[in-house]
Backbone as CSV, one residue per row, in Angstrom:
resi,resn,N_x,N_y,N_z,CA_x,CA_y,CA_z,C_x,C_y,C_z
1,UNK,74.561,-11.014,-147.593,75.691,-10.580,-146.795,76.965,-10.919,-147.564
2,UNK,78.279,-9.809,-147.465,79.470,-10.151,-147.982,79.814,-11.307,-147.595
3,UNK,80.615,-12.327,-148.311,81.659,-13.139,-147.849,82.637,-13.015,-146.629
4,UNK,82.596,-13.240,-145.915,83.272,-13.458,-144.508,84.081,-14.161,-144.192
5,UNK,85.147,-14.011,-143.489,85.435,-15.401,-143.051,85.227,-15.738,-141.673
6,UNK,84.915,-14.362,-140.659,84.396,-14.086,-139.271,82.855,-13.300,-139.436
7,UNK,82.504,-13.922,-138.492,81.068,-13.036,-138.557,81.159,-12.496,-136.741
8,UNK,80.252,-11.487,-136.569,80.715,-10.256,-135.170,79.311,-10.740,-134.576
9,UNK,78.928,-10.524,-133.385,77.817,-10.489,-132.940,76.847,-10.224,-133.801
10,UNK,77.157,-8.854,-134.147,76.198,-7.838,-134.757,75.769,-8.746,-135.708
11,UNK,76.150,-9.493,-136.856,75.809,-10.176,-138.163,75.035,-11.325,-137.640
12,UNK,75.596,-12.040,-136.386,74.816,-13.068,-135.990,73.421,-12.623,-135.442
13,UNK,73.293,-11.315,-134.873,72.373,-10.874,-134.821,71.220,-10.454,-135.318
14,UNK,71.549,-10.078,-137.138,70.761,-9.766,-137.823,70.652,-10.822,-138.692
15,UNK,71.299,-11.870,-138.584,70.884,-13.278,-139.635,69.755,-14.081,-138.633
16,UNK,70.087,-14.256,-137.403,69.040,-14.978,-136.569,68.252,-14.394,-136.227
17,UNK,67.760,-12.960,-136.354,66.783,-12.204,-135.679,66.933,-11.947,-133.805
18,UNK,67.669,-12.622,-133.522,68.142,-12.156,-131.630,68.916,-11.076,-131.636
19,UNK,68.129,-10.868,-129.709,69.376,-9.651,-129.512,70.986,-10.127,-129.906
20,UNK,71.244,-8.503,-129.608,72.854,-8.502,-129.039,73.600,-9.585,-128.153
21,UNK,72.893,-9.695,-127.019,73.339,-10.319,-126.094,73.339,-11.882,-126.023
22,UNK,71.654,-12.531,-127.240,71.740,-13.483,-127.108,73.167,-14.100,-128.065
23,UNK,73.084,-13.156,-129.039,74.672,-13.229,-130.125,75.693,-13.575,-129.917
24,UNK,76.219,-12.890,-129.075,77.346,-12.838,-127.825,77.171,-14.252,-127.287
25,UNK,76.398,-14.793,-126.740,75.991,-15.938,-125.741,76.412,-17.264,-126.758
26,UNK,75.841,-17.132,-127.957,76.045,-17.990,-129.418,77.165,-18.059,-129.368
27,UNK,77.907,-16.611,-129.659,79.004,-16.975,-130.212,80.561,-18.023,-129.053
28,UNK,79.767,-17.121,-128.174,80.655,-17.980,-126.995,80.764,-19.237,-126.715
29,UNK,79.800,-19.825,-126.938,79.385,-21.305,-127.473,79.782,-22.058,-128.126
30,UNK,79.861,-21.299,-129.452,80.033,-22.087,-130.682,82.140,-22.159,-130.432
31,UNK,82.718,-20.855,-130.200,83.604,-20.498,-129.625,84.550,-22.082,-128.944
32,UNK,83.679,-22.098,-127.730,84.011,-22.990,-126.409,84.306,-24.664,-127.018
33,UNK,83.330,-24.959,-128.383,82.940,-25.800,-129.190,84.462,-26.063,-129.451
34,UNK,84.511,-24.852,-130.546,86.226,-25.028,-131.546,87.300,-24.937,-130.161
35,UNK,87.239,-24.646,-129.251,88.322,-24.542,-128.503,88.896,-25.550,-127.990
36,UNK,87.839,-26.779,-127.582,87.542,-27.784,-126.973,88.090,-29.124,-127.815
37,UNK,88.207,-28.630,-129.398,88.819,-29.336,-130.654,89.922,-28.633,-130.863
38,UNK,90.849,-28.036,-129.891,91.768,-27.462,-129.883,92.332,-26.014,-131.159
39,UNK,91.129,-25.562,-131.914,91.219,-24.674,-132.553,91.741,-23.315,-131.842
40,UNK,91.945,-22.485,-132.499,92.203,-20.787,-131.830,91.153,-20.155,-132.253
41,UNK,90.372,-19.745,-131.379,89.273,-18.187,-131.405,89.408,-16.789,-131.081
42,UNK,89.043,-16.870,-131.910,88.686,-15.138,-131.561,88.095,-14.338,-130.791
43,UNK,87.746,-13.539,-129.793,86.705,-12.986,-129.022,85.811,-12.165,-129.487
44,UNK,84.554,-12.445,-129.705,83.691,-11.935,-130.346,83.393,-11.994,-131.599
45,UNK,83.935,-12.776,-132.173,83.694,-13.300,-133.604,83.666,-14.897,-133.525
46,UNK,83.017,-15.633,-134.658,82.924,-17.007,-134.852,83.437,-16.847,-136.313
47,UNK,84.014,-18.171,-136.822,84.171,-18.658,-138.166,82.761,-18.750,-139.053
48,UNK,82.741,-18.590,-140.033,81.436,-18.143,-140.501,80.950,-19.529,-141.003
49,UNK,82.265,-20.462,-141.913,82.041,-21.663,-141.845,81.241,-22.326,-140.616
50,UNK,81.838,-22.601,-139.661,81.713,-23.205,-138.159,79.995,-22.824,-138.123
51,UNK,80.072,-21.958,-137.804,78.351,-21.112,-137.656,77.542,-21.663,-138.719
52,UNK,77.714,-21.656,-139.824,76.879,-22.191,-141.381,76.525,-23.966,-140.776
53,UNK,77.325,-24.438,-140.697,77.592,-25.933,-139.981,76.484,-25.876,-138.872
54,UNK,76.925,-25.637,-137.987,75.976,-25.715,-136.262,74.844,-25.412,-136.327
55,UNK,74.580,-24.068,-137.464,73.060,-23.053,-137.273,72.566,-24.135,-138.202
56,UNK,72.814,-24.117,-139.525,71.933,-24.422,-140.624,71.836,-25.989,-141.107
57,UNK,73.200,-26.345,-140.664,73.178,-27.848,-140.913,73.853,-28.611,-142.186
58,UNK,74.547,-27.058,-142.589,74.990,-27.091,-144.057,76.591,-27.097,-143.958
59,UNK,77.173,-27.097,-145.227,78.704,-27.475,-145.544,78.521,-25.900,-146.060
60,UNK,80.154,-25.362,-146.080,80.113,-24.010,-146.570,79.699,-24.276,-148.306
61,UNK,79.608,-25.370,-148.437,79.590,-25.458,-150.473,78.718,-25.470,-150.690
62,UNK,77.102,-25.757,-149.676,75.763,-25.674,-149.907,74.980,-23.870,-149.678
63,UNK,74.206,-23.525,-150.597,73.553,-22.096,-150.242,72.417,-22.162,-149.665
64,UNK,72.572,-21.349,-148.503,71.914,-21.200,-146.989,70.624,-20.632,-147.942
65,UNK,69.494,-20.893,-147.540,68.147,-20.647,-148.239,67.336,-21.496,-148.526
């Protein structure tokens, strides 16, 4: 996948193998997470960093694999 700096449902969708909807549900989450640390979000997108972190367990400087 390109370099990002937002990833959409749709991408979270096809990196985790879930629906649409569970995507959406993720991202709202992860979302509620940064908001709560007083960050600004986006609707319907997550930081791709943020997501790399939470999903995989990794720093953006490590390769997911």
């Amino acid at each position: 996948m390109e370099n990002k700096r937002f990833l959409t449902a749709q991408d979270v969708m096809e990196m985790l193998e879930v629906s649409l909807s569970y995507a959406y549900k993720l991202i709202r989450r992860l979302n509620a997470e940064l908001e709560s640390e007083g960050f600004v979000t986006i609707k319907g997108c997550v930081s791709t960093q943020y997501f790399i972190e939470r999903i995989y367990g990794l720093s953006i400087d490590k390769e997911v694999g």
